Short mmCIF file of C-alpha atoms in Angstrom, two decimals:
data_model
loop_
_atom_site.label_atom_id
_atom_site.label_comp_id
_atom_site.label_asym_id
_atom_site.label_seq_id
_atom_site.Cartn_x
_atom_site.Cartn_y
_atom_site.Cartn_z
CA MET A 1 -37.13 17.48 55.09
CA LEU A 2 -35.17 17.52 58.30
CA LEU A 3 -32.69 20.32 58.51
CA GLU A 4 -31.13 21.70 61.71
CA GLU A 5 -28.76 24.56 62.25
CA THR A 6 -25.01 23.59 62.23
CA ARG A 7 -23.03 24.03 65.36
CA PRO A 8 -19.25 24.65 65.02
CA VAL A 9 -17.06 22.08 66.71
CA THR A 10 -14.78 23.13 69.51
CA ARG A 11 -11.63 21.61 68.10
CA PRO A 12 -11.75 22.20 64.33
CA ASN A 13 -8.04 21.45 63.77
CA LEU A 14 -8.37 18.04 65.29
CA VAL A 15 -11.51 17.23 63.28
CA VAL A 16 -9.84 18.31 60.05
CA ALA A 17 -6.71 16.19 60.91
CA VAL A 18 -8.81 13.10 61.64
CA LEU A 19 -10.86 13.43 58.46
CA ALA A 20 -7.81 13.97 56.34
CA LEU A 21 -6.35 10.83 57.97
CA GLY A 22 -9.31 8.91 56.79
CA GLY A 23 -8.81 10.20 53.25
CA ILE A 24 -5.17 9.18 53.33
CA VAL A 25 -6.04 5.72 54.58
CA VAL A 26 -8.57 5.15 51.81
CA SER A 27 -6.17 6.35 49.00
CA LEU A 28 -3.33 4.30 50.58
CA MET A 29 -5.54 1.23 50.43
CA GLN A 30 -6.11 1.84 46.67
CA THR A 31 -2.42 2.25 45.95
CA LEU A 32 -0.89 -0.59 48.02
CA VAL A 33 -1.55 -3.27 45.45
CA ILE A 34 0.09 -1.56 42.47
CA PRO A 35 3.64 -2.95 43.15
CA LEU A 36 2.22 -6.45 43.37
CA LEU A 37 0.35 -6.47 40.01
CA PRO A 38 3.23 -8.08 38.00
CA ARG A 39 3.62 -10.69 40.72
CA PHE A 40 0.04 -11.70 41.30
CA PRO A 41 -0.17 -14.35 38.47
CA GLN A 42 2.64 -16.32 40.19
CA LEU A 43 1.54 -15.55 43.75
CA LEU A 44 -2.07 -16.49 43.17
CA GLY A 45 -1.72 -19.15 40.44
CA SER A 46 -3.81 -17.20 37.98
CA SER A 47 -3.40 -15.69 34.51
CA PRO A 48 -2.29 -12.07 34.09
CA GLY A 49 -5.72 -11.21 32.63
CA ASP A 50 -7.58 -12.66 35.57
CA THR A 51 -5.41 -10.85 38.10
CA THR A 52 -6.33 -7.46 36.67
CA TRP A 53 -9.62 -7.97 38.45
CA VAL A 54 -7.81 -7.08 41.67
CA ILE A 55 -7.84 -3.41 40.37
CA THR A 56 -11.02 -3.61 38.30
CA SER A 57 -13.20 -5.02 41.11
CA THR A 58 -12.21 -2.14 43.35
CA LEU A 59 -12.97 0.39 40.69
CA LEU A 60 -16.42 -1.03 40.04
CA ALA A 61 -17.26 -1.31 43.73
CA SER A 62 -16.22 2.30 44.39
CA ALA A 63 -18.26 3.58 41.46
CA VAL A 64 -21.34 1.88 42.80
CA ALA A 65 -20.83 2.72 46.43
CA THR A 66 -19.82 6.33 46.17
CA PRO A 67 -23.16 7.98 45.17
CA VAL A 68 -25.11 5.55 47.44
CA ILE A 69 -22.98 6.28 50.52
CA GLY A 70 -23.25 9.99 49.85
CA ARG A 71 -27.02 9.93 49.67
CA LEU A 72 -27.27 7.72 52.76
CA GLY A 73 -24.98 10.16 54.55
CA ASP A 74 -27.31 13.03 53.80
CA MET A 75 -30.30 11.02 54.99
CA TYR A 76 -29.04 9.13 58.08
CA GLY A 77 -25.86 10.88 59.19
CA LYS A 78 -22.48 11.56 57.60
CA ARG A 79 -20.43 10.39 60.58
CA ARG A 80 -22.37 7.13 60.70
CA MET A 81 -21.67 6.40 57.03
CA LEU A 82 -18.03 7.47 57.50
CA LEU A 83 -17.67 4.91 60.26
CA ILE A 84 -19.30 2.21 58.10
CA SER A 85 -16.96 3.11 55.24
CA LEU A 86 -13.87 2.81 57.47
CA LEU A 87 -15.17 -0.54 58.72
CA MET A 88 -15.27 -1.59 55.08
CA VAL A 89 -11.60 -0.70 54.82
CA VAL A 90 -10.72 -2.83 57.79
CA ALA A 91 -13.02 -5.81 56.81
CA GLY A 92 -11.87 -5.79 53.19
CA SER A 93 -8.19 -5.57 54.24
CA VAL A 94 -8.54 -8.55 56.59
CA ILE A 95 -10.26 -10.71 53.96
CA ALA A 96 -7.43 -9.79 51.50
CA ALA A 97 -4.77 -10.51 54.09
CA LEU A 98 -6.23 -13.98 54.67
CA SER A 99 -6.40 -14.71 50.95
CA TYR A 100 -4.09 -17.17 49.09
CA SER A 101 -6.03 -17.43 45.85
CA LEU A 102 -7.66 -14.92 43.50
CA ALA A 103 -11.35 -15.22 44.38
CA PRO A 104 -11.17 -14.21 48.10
CA LEU A 105 -8.69 -11.49 47.26
CA ILE A 106 -11.13 -10.02 44.76
CA VAL A 107 -13.88 -10.21 47.41
CA GLY A 108 -11.63 -8.31 49.83
CA ARG A 109 -10.86 -5.73 47.20
CA VAL A 110 -14.58 -5.25 46.43
CA VAL A 111 -15.25 -4.57 50.13
CA GLN A 112 -12.36 -2.15 50.27
CA GLY A 113 -13.68 -0.35 47.21
CA MET A 114 -16.85 0.43 48.92
CA ALA A 115 -14.97 2.77 51.28
CA VAL A 116 -14.09 5.47 48.78
CA GLY A 117 -16.98 7.58 50.04
CA VAL A 118 -14.80 8.53 52.97
CA ILE A 119 -13.44 11.67 51.19
CA PRO A 120 -16.76 13.17 50.06
CA LEU A 121 -18.28 12.38 53.49
CA GLY A 122 -15.37 14.04 55.20
CA ILE A 123 -15.73 17.22 53.05
CA SER A 124 -19.50 17.29 53.80
CA ILE A 125 -18.93 16.97 57.58
CA MET A 126 -16.48 19.87 57.29
CA ARG A 127 -19.13 22.04 55.66
CA ASP A 128 -21.64 21.20 58.43
CA GLU A 129 -19.27 21.68 61.42
CA LEU A 130 -16.49 24.10 60.64
CA PRO A 131 -16.56 27.90 60.80
CA ARG A 132 -16.97 29.50 57.34
CA GLU A 133 -13.45 31.02 57.41
CA ARG A 134 -11.91 27.57 58.00
CA LEU A 135 -13.90 25.69 55.27
CA ALA A 136 -11.85 26.42 52.16
CA GLY A 137 -8.56 25.30 53.73
CA ALA A 138 -10.01 22.23 55.31
CA THR A 139 -11.79 20.99 52.16
CA ALA A 140 -8.61 21.64 50.06
CA LEU A 141 -6.62 19.56 52.59
CA MET A 142 -9.12 16.75 52.47
CA SER A 143 -9.09 16.67 48.64
CA ALA A 144 -5.25 16.64 48.73
CA SER A 145 -5.30 13.62 50.99
CA LEU A 146 -6.23 11.53 47.91
CA GLY A 147 -2.90 12.38 46.27
CA VAL A 148 -0.87 12.17 49.46
CA GLY A 149 -2.10 8.66 50.30
CA GLY A 150 -1.31 7.54 46.77
CA ALA A 151 2.20 9.05 46.75
CA LEU A 152 3.03 7.59 50.14
CA GLY A 153 1.53 4.19 49.35
CA LEU A 154 3.92 3.33 46.51
CA PRO A 155 7.19 3.45 48.51
CA ALA A 156 5.54 1.90 51.55
CA ALA A 157 4.15 -0.94 49.52
CA ALA A 158 7.50 -1.42 47.71
CA LEU A 159 9.37 -1.58 51.01
CA LEU A 160 6.92 -4.11 52.52
CA VAL A 161 6.95 -6.30 49.42
CA GLU A 162 10.76 -6.38 49.40
CA GLN A 163 11.16 -6.98 53.14
CA SER A 164 8.23 -9.21 54.06
CA ASP A 165 5.31 -11.39 52.92
CA TRP A 166 2.86 -9.60 50.59
CA HIS A 167 0.02 -10.18 53.02
CA MET A 168 1.56 -7.54 55.20
CA LEU A 169 0.29 -4.95 52.81
CA PHE A 170 -3.25 -5.70 53.78
CA TRP A 171 -2.56 -6.15 57.43
CA THR A 172 -1.00 -2.65 57.33
CA SER A 173 -4.07 -1.33 55.58
CA ALA A 174 -6.38 -2.95 58.20
CA GLY A 175 -4.25 -1.35 60.99
CA ALA A 176 -4.39 2.10 59.46
CA GLY A 177 -8.16 1.69 59.01
CA ILE A 178 -8.60 0.81 62.70
CA VAL A 179 -6.60 3.90 63.74
CA ALA A 180 -8.74 6.11 61.55
CA LEU A 181 -11.85 4.45 62.84
CA ALA A 182 -11.02 5.00 66.42
CA ALA A 183 -10.02 8.65 65.77
CA VAL A 184 -13.39 9.33 64.11
CA LEU A 185 -15.27 7.71 67.06
CA VAL A 186 -13.41 9.85 69.59
CA TRP A 187 -13.07 13.23 67.88
CA VAL A 188 -15.53 13.67 65.00
CA PRO A 189 -19.07 14.72 66.04
CA GLU A 190 -22.18 13.69 64.13
CA SER A 191 -23.57 16.42 61.94
CA PRO A 192 -27.13 17.50 62.77
CA VAL A 193 -27.88 18.28 59.14
CA ARG A 194 -30.14 15.58 57.64
CA SER A 195 -32.30 15.47 54.56
CA GLY A 196 -34.57 12.63 55.73
CA GLY A 197 -36.83 10.89 53.24
CA ARG A 198 -36.79 7.43 51.67
CA PHE A 199 -33.83 5.84 49.95
CA ASP A 200 -34.23 5.52 46.15
CA PHE A 201 -33.54 1.86 45.59
CA PRO A 202 -34.55 1.79 41.88
CA GLY A 203 -32.33 4.78 41.28
CA ALA A 204 -29.42 3.17 43.08
CA LEU A 205 -29.86 -0.06 41.12
CA GLY A 206 -30.12 1.71 37.84
CA LEU A 207 -27.09 3.89 38.35
CA SER A 208 -25.12 0.87 39.56
CA VAL A 209 -25.88 -1.14 36.41
CA ALA A 210 -25.02 1.84 34.13
CA LEU A 211 -21.77 2.60 35.90
CA ILE A 212 -20.64 -1.02 35.93
CA CYS A 213 -21.27 -1.44 32.23
CA LEU A 214 -19.55 1.87 31.41
CA LEU A 215 -16.50 1.41 33.57
CA LEU A 216 -16.14 -2.26 32.73
CA GLY A 217 -16.16 -1.41 29.05
CA VAL A 218 -13.65 1.37 29.54
CA SER A 219 -11.27 -0.73 31.67
CA LYS A 220 -11.41 -3.76 29.31
CA ALA A 221 -11.44 -1.86 26.01
CA SER A 222 -7.94 -3.01 25.10
CA VAL A 223 -8.49 -6.63 26.26
CA TRP A 224 -11.97 -7.75 25.31
CA SER A 225 -13.48 -7.98 21.82
CA GLY A 226 -14.96 -4.94 20.24
CA GLY A 227 -18.44 -6.35 20.18
CA ALA A 228 -18.46 -7.06 23.88
CA VAL A 229 -17.18 -3.63 24.75
CA THR A 230 -19.66 -1.92 22.36
CA GLY A 231 -22.46 -3.93 23.93
CA LEU A 232 -21.54 -2.71 27.38
CA PHE A 233 -21.53 0.85 26.23
CA VAL A 234 -24.90 0.43 24.56
CA VAL A 235 -26.44 -1.15 27.74
CA SER A 236 -24.91 1.62 29.87
CA ALA A 237 -26.39 4.33 27.65
CA LEU A 238 -29.83 2.73 27.61
CA VAL A 239 -29.92 2.13 31.41
CA LEU A 240 -28.54 5.64 32.09
CA GLY A 241 -31.38 7.07 29.94
CA LEU A 242 -34.03 5.14 31.86
CA TRP A 243 -32.38 6.09 35.19
CA GLY A 244 -32.47 9.78 34.28
CA TRP A 245 -36.15 9.45 33.40
CA TRP A 246 -36.85 7.81 36.74
CA GLU A 247 -34.77 10.31 38.73
CA LEU A 248 -36.60 13.27 37.28
CA ARG A 249 -39.94 11.85 38.28
CA SER A 250 -38.95 10.43 41.66
CA PRO A 251 -40.08 12.61 44.65
CA GLN A 252 -36.86 11.68 46.55
CA PRO A 253 -34.21 10.82 43.89
CA LEU A 254 -30.81 9.32 44.51
CA VAL A 255 -29.27 12.21 42.59
CA ASP A 256 -31.14 15.51 42.11
CA LEU A 257 -30.57 15.94 38.45
CA ARG A 258 -32.04 19.45 38.50
CA THR A 259 -29.37 20.51 40.97
CA THR A 260 -26.71 18.59 39.11
CA ALA A 261 -27.68 20.33 35.89
CA ARG A 262 -26.96 23.78 37.38
CA ARG A 263 -24.20 25.41 35.38
CA GLN A 264 -21.73 25.60 38.23
CA VAL A 265 -22.20 21.94 39.30
CA LEU A 266 -22.36 20.53 35.79
CA LEU A 267 -19.24 22.31 34.51
CA THR A 268 -17.27 21.52 37.67
CA ASN A 269 -18.06 17.85 37.21
CA ILE A 270 -17.05 17.89 33.56
CA ALA A 271 -13.81 19.64 34.52
CA SER A 272 -13.22 17.00 37.14
CA VAL A 273 -13.28 14.19 34.57
CA SER A 274 -10.53 15.99 32.50
CA PHE A 275 -8.55 16.78 35.68
CA ALA A 276 -8.66 13.27 36.89
CA PHE A 277 -7.47 11.97 33.46
CA ALA A 278 -4.45 14.25 33.87
CA LEU A 279 -3.78 13.08 37.42
CA PHE A 280 -3.70 9.38 36.57
CA ALA A 281 -1.67 9.71 33.38
CA GLN A 282 1.56 10.42 35.27
CA SER A 283 0.94 7.43 37.64
CA LEU A 284 1.02 5.24 34.52
CA VAL A 285 3.99 6.71 32.78
CA LEU A 286 6.57 7.69 35.43
CA PRO A 287 6.84 4.26 37.17
CA GLN A 288 7.51 2.57 33.86
CA VAL A 289 10.13 5.09 32.72
CA LEU A 290 11.88 4.56 36.09
CA GLN A 291 11.72 0.72 36.15
CA LEU A 292 12.34 -0.16 32.50
CA PRO A 293 15.96 -1.14 31.79
CA VAL A 294 18.21 1.46 30.21
CA SER A 295 18.29 -0.66 26.95
CA ALA A 296 14.53 -0.18 26.77
CA HIS A 297 14.59 3.61 27.15
CA GLY A 298 14.04 3.39 30.93
CA LEU A 299 16.18 4.39 33.94
CA GLY A 300 16.63 0.85 35.42
CA GLN A 301 15.60 1.78 38.92
CA SER A 302 14.16 -0.48 41.66
CA LEU A 303 10.59 -0.49 42.88
CA LEU A 304 11.56 1.31 46.12
CA VAL A 305 13.36 4.13 44.27
CA THR A 306 10.37 4.48 41.92
CA GLY A 307 8.10 5.03 44.97
CA LEU A 308 10.46 7.47 46.53
CA VAL A 309 10.62 9.55 43.31
CA LEU A 310 6.84 10.00 43.49
CA VAL A 311 6.69 10.97 47.15
CA PRO A 312 7.37 14.69 46.56
CA SER A 313 4.30 14.90 44.36
CA GLY A 314 2.09 13.94 47.31
CA LEU A 315 3.90 16.23 49.69
CA VAL A 316 3.52 19.16 47.27
CA MET A 317 -0.21 18.43 46.96
CA MET A 318 -0.54 18.77 50.76
CA ALA A 319 1.53 21.95 50.82
CA THR A 320 -0.52 23.64 48.08
CA ALA A 321 -3.84 22.96 49.97
CA PRO A 322 -3.61 26.17 52.02
CA VAL A 323 -2.50 28.13 48.99
CA SER A 324 -5.57 26.81 47.10
CA ALA A 325 -7.75 27.96 49.97
CA ARG A 326 -6.28 31.49 50.01
CA ILE A 327 -6.72 31.95 46.28
CA SER A 328 -10.26 30.63 46.50
CA ASN A 329 -11.13 33.03 49.33
CA ALA A 330 -9.61 35.98 47.55
CA ARG A 331 -10.54 35.39 43.92
CA GLY A 332 -13.08 32.52 43.96
CA PRO A 333 -12.57 28.76 43.46
CA ARG A 334 -13.13 29.08 39.70
CA VAL A 335 -9.81 31.05 39.43
CA THR A 336 -8.05 28.44 41.57
CA LEU A 337 -9.30 25.58 39.38
CA ILE A 338 -8.15 27.34 36.24
CA LEU A 339 -4.77 28.13 37.77
CA GLY A 340 -4.36 24.49 38.90
CA ALA A 341 -5.19 23.11 35.46
CA LEU A 342 -2.67 25.47 33.89
CA VAL A 343 0.08 24.26 36.22
CA VAL A 344 -0.84 20.69 35.43
CA ALA A 345 -0.69 21.39 31.69
CA PHE A 346 2.71 23.04 32.13
CA GLY A 347 4.02 20.03 34.06
CA TYR A 348 2.87 17.57 31.45
CA ALA A 349 4.23 19.70 28.67
CA ALA A 350 7.60 19.74 30.40
CA GLY A 351 7.26 15.98 30.85
CA VAL A 352 7.19 15.45 27.15
CA PHE A 353 10.87 16.54 27.05
CA MET A 354 12.07 15.65 30.56
CA LEU A 355 12.01 11.91 30.90
CA THR A 356 15.71 11.04 30.85
CA GLU A 357 16.97 11.70 34.35
CA ILE A 358 15.60 10.97 37.81
CA TRP A 359 15.67 14.61 38.91
CA GLN A 360 13.65 15.55 35.89
CA LEU A 361 10.90 13.08 36.82
CA VAL A 362 10.96 14.47 40.37
CA VAL A 363 10.40 18.01 39.05
CA VAL A 364 7.65 16.99 36.60
CA SER A 365 5.75 14.96 39.19
CA ALA A 366 6.09 17.78 41.75
CA VAL A 367 4.80 20.46 39.35
CA ILE A 368 1.85 18.24 38.36
CA GLY A 369 1.20 17.54 42.06
CA ALA A 370 1.11 21.34 42.79
CA GLY A 371 -1.51 21.85 40.04
CA ILE A 372 -3.53 18.88 41.25
CA GLY A 373 -3.45 20.18 44.80
CA LEU A 374 -4.78 23.61 43.62
CA GLY A 375 -7.45 22.19 41.42
CA TYR A 376 -8.74 19.41 43.75
CA GLY A 377 -8.94 22.02 46.53
CA ALA A 378 -11.21 24.17 44.49
CA MET A 379 -13.70 21.51 43.32
CA PRO A 380 -15.48 20.90 46.62
CA ALA A 381 -15.79 24.71 47.05
CA LEU A 382 -17.46 25.02 43.67
CA ILE A 383 -19.86 22.12 44.34
CA MET A 384 -20.76 23.33 47.82
CA GLY A 385 -21.38 26.85 46.52
CA ALA A 386 -24.21 25.58 44.39
CA VAL A 387 -26.08 22.90 46.39
CA PRO A 388 -28.16 22.98 49.56
CA THR A 389 -26.54 21.98 52.81
CA SER A 390 -28.78 18.88 53.10
CA GLU A 391 -27.43 17.58 49.69
CA THR A 392 -23.68 18.17 50.31
CA ALA A 393 -22.61 14.56 50.69
CA ALA A 394 -24.50 13.41 47.57
CA ALA A 395 -23.19 16.24 45.44
CA ASN A 396 -19.56 15.73 46.60
CA SER A 397 -19.92 11.93 46.08
CA LEU A 398 -21.05 12.55 42.50
CA ASN A 399 -18.07 14.76 41.89
CA THR A 400 -15.81 12.00 43.34
CA LEU A 401 -17.49 9.61 40.95
CA MET A 402 -16.66 11.91 38.03
CA ARG A 403 -12.98 11.85 39.01
CA ALA A 404 -13.14 8.06 39.13
CA ILE A 405 -14.57 7.99 35.57
CA GLY A 406 -11.68 10.31 34.50
CA THR A 407 -9.06 7.99 35.99
CA SER A 408 -10.71 4.95 34.34
CA VAL A 409 -10.66 6.53 30.92
CA SER A 410 -7.10 7.64 31.48
CA SER A 411 -6.01 4.13 32.28
CA ALA A 412 -7.79 2.72 29.23
CA VAL A 413 -6.41 5.27 26.84
CA ALA A 414 -2.90 4.96 28.25
CA GLY A 415 -3.13 1.12 28.00
CA VAL A 416 -3.97 1.35 24.34
CA VAL A 417 -1.15 3.87 23.65
CA LEU A 418 1.39 1.80 25.49
CA THR A 419 0.49 -1.38 23.62
CA GLN A 420 0.15 0.22 20.14
CA VAL A 421 2.98 2.74 20.19
CA GLY A 422 6.60 2.00 21.00
CA VAL A 423 8.66 3.63 23.78
CA PRO A 424 9.72 6.29 24.28
CA LEU A 425 7.16 7.81 21.87
CA SER A 426 4.30 6.27 23.87
CA PHE A 427 5.47 7.96 27.06
CA GLN A 428 5.71 11.28 25.32
CA LEU A 429 2.32 10.86 23.72
CA ILE A 430 0.60 10.07 27.12
CA MET A 431 2.26 13.13 28.66
CA GLY A 432 0.99 15.19 25.76
CA LEU A 433 -2.53 13.86 26.25
CA GLY A 434 -2.18 14.85 29.98
CA ALA A 435 -1.36 18.36 28.98
CA ALA A 436 -4.26 18.40 26.50
CA THR A 437 -6.88 17.22 29.00
CA ALA A 438 -5.61 19.73 31.52
CA LEU A 439 -6.09 22.48 28.98
CA LEU A 440 -9.57 21.16 28.29
CA ALA A 441 -10.31 21.54 32.04
CA VAL A 442 -9.16 25.18 31.77
CA VAL A 443 -11.63 25.85 28.93
CA VAL A 444 -14.52 24.22 30.78
CA ALA A 445 -13.68 26.02 34.06
CA ALA A 446 -13.65 29.37 32.24
CA PHE A 447 -17.42 29.03 31.73
CA ILE A 448 -18.17 28.38 35.45
CA PRO A 449 -19.89 31.42 37.04
CA SER A 450 -17.19 33.74 38.35
CA ALA A 451 -19.09 34.72 41.48
CA SER A 452 -18.53 31.35 43.11
CA ARG A 453 -17.53 31.40 46.78
CA VAL A 454 -17.22 28.76 49.48
CA SER A 455 -20.38 28.48 51.46
#
């Protein structure tokens, strides 16, 4: 194993800012297409069912790429893989921007989805390069960039769609990716920490097949037949079992399951699934409440207004990042995660009764954003406190994958509720589920060892 001593960078503030920019660009890329989903069937000449692959393809690509990119980052250099990921953003955006039919657009979205590893790679670079006293705040900010990009992406996309051709969404994404790429090239140093070894191709293939079957079954549960979905889940379980057998016997596994099974890492990942469910639930409910006509229990607002209502949530996530760091440094990241989950649960509980005025939705989304900012800032600290430095990128990538699974389950469950239960009861039920899953994260986090500290 190759492992060198870390050397603090001379301009940590600039490095943190550049890495956070990369995280915002990636989350922005994921959000930009949401306003176009209802229009894609007409724009692309496809059925509504087929156009959902614009989202599903990105989800599947990111699930496969995230653990692979993390492991490659530990082996061959995190900055190198970060640059490759940002190139994927640019390349995928250009392909999508040149598309006028569904197939090339899906190809572009697949390439974009392979860039999600930017956030765990950025967190890992921070661990290698920053002084210990700066680490908690920096990783909290990097985690918050996921929510900030999402919150800013909705109004930006709405404005672009209303004022120009829809292809401008992807040209904008490509431009942002080029800026982030150039900034990383100039200001982010390559980490000297490497694990070395051979890449586990059978492990990568097995995990990819298992994740694709699992997430495809989850995302299409309300659309495809029960037999097809059940078959996907069975294949996923069987392949995952074989994959685990292989990983435990491989001398250089893709995922070190013995490290992953440590109480602190395992419970943090389980809490991440619940937390991500709660994060995505509001993204499904609040836009519909805002855009539905008043006669259908909505507020009858435009797409642009809808995006602007959600902006404070992202800004609050960013503002709570330093608060998350201070609490983690003083009391440990476990306390921060529990506090964040409690704030999220309170926000959702309030949302059950506060869905009738625009200001109420602003307050609800801001409270939930504050809790997400606290919790997401604590998760990398918990992971890094339990894994070797040489496995940081792989461990953080796995945690990012757990969040992706949580959002996928949230989307599937919310889709079933929205189709089977009438409004406004369906909205209230989803908000209640958000509160329940946040409380579940509190229970899980309570069992994480209390001596956790950022390392």
